[in-house]
Short mmCIF file of C-alpha atoms in Angstrom, two decimals:
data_model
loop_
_atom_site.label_atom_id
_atom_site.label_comp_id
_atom_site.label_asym_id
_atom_site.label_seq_id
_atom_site.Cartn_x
_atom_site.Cartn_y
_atom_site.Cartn_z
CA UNK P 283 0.00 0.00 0.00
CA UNK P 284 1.32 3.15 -0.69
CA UNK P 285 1.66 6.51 1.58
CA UNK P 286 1.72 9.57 -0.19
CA UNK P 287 2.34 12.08 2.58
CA UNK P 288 2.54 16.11 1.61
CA UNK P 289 4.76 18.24 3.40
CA UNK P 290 5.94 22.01 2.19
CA UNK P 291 4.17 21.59 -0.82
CA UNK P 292 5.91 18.30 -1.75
CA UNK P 293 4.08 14.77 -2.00
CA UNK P 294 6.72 12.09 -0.76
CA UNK P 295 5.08 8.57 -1.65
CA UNK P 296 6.76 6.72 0.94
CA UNK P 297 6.65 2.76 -0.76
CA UNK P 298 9.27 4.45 -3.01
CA UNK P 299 12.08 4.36 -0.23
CA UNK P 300 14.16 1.29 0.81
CA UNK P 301 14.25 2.67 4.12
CA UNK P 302 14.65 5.42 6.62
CA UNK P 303 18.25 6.27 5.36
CA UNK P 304 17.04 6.26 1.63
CA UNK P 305 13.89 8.89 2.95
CA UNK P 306 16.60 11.14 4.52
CA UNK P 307 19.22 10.89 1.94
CA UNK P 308 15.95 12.67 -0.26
CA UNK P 309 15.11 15.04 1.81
CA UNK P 310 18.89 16.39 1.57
CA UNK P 311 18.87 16.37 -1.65
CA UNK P 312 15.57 17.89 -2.19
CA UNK P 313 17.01 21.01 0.16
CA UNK P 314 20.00 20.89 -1.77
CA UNK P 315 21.90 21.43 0.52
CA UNK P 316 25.47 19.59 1.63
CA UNK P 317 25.45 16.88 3.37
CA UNK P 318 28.40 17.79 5.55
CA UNK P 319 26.16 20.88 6.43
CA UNK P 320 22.52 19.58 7.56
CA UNK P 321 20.18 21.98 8.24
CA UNK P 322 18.64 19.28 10.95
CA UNK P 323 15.82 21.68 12.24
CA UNK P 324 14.39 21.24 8.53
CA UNK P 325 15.16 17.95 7.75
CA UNK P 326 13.96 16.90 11.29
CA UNK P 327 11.14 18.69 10.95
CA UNK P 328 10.09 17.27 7.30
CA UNK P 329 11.23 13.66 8.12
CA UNK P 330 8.56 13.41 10.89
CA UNK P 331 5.66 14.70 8.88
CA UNK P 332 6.70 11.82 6.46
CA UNK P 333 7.11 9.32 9.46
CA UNK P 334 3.45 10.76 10.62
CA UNK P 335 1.43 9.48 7.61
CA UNK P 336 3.90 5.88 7.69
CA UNK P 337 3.10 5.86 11.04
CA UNK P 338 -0.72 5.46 10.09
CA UNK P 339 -1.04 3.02 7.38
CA UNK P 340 2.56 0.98 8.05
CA UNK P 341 3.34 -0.07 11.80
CA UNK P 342 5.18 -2.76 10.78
CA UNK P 343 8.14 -0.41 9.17
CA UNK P 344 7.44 2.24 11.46
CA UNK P 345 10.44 0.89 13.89
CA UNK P 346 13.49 1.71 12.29
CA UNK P 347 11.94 5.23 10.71
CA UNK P 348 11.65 6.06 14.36
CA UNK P 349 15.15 5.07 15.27
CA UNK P 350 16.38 7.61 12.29
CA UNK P 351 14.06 9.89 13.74
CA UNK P 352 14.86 10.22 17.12
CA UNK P 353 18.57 9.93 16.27
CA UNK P 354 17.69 13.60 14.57
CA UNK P 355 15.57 14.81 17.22
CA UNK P 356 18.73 13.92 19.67
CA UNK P 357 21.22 15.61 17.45
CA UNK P 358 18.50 18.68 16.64
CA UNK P 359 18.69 18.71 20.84
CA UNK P 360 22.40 18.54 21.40
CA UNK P 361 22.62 21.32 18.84
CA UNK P 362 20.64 23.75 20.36
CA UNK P 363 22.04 23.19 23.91
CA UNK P 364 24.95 25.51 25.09
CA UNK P 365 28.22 23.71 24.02
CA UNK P 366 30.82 23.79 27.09
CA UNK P 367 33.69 25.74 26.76
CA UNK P 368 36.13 24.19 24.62
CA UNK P 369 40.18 23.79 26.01
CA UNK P 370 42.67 24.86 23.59
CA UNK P 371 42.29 24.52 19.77
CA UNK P 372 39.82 21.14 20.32
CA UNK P 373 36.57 22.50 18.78
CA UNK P 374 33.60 21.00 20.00
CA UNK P 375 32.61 17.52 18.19
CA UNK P 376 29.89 18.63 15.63
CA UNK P 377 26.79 16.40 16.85
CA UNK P 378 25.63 15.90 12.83
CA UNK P 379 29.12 14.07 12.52
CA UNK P 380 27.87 10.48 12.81
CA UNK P 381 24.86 10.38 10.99
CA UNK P 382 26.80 12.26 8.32
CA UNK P 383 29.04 9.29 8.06
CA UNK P 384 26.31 6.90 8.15
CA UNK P 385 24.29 8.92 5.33
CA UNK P 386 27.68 9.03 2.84
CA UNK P 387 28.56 5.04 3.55
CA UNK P 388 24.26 4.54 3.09
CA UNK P 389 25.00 6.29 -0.50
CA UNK P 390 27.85 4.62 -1.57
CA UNK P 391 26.28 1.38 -1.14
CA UNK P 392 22.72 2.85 -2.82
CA UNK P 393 24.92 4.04 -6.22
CA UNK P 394 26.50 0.57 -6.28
CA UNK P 395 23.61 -0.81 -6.17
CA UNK P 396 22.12 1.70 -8.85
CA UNK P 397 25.81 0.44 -10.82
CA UNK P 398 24.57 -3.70 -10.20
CA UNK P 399 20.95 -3.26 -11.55
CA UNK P 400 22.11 -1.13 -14.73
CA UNK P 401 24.67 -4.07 -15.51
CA UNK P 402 22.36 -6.90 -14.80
CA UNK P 403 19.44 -4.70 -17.28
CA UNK P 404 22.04 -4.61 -19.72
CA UNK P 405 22.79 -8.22 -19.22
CA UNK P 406 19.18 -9.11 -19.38
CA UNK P 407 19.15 -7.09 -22.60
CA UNK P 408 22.00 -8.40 -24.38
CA UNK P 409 21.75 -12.19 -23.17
CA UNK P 410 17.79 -12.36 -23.28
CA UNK P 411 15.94 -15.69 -23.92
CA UNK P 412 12.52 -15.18 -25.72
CA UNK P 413 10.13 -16.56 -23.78
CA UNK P 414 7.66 -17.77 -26.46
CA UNK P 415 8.43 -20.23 -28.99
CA UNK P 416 10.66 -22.34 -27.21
CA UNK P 417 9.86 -25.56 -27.36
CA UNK P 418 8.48 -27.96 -24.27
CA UNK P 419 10.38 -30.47 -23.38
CA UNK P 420 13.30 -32.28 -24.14
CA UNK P 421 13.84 -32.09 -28.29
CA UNK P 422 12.67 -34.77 -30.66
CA UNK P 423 14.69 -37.43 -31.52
CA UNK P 424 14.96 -38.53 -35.60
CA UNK P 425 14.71 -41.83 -36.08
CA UNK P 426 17.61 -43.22 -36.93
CA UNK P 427 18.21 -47.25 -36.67
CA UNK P 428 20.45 -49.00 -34.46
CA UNK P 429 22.66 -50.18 -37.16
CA UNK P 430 23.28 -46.54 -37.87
CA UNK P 431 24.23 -45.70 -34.60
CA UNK P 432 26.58 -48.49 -34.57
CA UNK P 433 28.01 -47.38 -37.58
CA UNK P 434 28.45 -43.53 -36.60
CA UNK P 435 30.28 -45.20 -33.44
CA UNK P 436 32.87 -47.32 -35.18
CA UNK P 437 33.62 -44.51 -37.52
CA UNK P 438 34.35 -41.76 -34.58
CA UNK P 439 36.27 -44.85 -33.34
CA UNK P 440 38.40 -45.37 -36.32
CA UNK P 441 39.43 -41.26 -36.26
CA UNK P 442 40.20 -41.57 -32.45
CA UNK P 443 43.77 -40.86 -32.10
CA UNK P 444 45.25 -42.82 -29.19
CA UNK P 445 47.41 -40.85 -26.83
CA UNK P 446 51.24 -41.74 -26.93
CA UNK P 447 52.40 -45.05 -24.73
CA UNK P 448 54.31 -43.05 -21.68
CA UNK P 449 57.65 -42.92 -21.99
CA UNK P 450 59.08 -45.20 -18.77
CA UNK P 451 62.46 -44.61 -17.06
CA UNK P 452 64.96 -47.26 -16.93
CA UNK P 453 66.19 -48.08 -13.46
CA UNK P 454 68.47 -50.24 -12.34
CA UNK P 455 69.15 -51.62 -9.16
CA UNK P 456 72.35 -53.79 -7.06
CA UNK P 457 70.49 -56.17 -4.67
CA UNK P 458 73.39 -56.02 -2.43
CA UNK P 459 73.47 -51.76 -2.36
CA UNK P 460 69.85 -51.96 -1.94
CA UNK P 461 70.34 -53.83 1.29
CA UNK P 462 73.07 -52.14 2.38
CA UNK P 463 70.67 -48.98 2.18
CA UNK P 464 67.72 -50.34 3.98
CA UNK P 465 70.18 -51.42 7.18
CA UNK P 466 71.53 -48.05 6.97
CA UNK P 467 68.19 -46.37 7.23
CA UNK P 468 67.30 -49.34 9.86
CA UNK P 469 70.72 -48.26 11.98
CA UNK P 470 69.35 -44.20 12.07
CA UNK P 471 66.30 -44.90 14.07
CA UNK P 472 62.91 -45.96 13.92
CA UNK P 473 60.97 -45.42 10.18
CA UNK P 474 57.51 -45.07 9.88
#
């Protein structure tokens, strides 16, 4: 079932995204805005009217859209707070810095798999098997005789090339230096 929630003047059919990640990673892009920069107020703001109308139809999926979103109402928090005074150089960690992370690891994966289903389309394309007109079944068999098959048989016989005889080494061996080489090992300690 599909979810078609409008926010700002934008209709965002939510069946369309693979997941919370793939709803936010929209919603940046729709604000154009970098994604090292997040405006989270917005974003925050427009991801929850989304997860509203999901919320209603979807309670099943509902769960990890609310992780995401209280992950952004945490950071939209710690941003607003009064940052301590920072020692030294250190700046203060930028709250956004995580889920920025997570957002530009979640894309890399989404574009390779955008890569992986234009390849396998292509495949499909190029490689394609028509599905009508093939036949049912395994194929006919002529009718050929047994004495024909027989015959077909000796003649691939008669064109068989055999494979050369292996060529064998020559060894020879003294009975007595043999011996003498078995008592030696015998002498050195116990064989296996």
């Amino acid at each position: 079932m599909a979810v078609e929630r409008e926010f700002g003047g934008f209709v965002v059919d939510l069946a369309t995204f693979a997941g919370p990640l793939d709803l936010l990673l929209h919603l940046i892009r729709r604000e154009e805005v970098d994604i090292l920069d997040i405006p989270i107020a917005a974003i925050t703001d427009q991801f929850l009217a989304a997860l509203a109308g999901l919320r209603e139809h979807q309670i099943d999926v509902t769960g990890e859209f609310l992780v995401v979103a209280a992950t952004l109402l945490q950071i939209k928090s710690r941003m607003v707070l009064p940052r301590p005074p920072t020692v030294g150089d250190d700046e203060a960690e930028d709250p956004r810095r995580e889920l920025v992370e997570l957002l530009l690891e979640y894309q890399q994966y989404k574009e390779a798999a955008g890569l992986l289903d234009d390849l396998a389309l292509v495949r499909r394309q190029q490689f394609a098997v028509p599905a009508e007109g093939l036949p049912s079944g395994p194929p006919p068999l002529a009718a050929v005789s047994l004495t024909a098959l027989l015959q077909a048989y000796s003649v691939l016989l008669s064109k068989r090339v055999p494979p050369p005889a292996p060529r064998l080494r020559e060894e020879r061996f003294n009975l007595q230096q043999q011996a003498a080489r078995i008592l030696d090992r015998l002498a050195s300690g116990p064989l296996e």
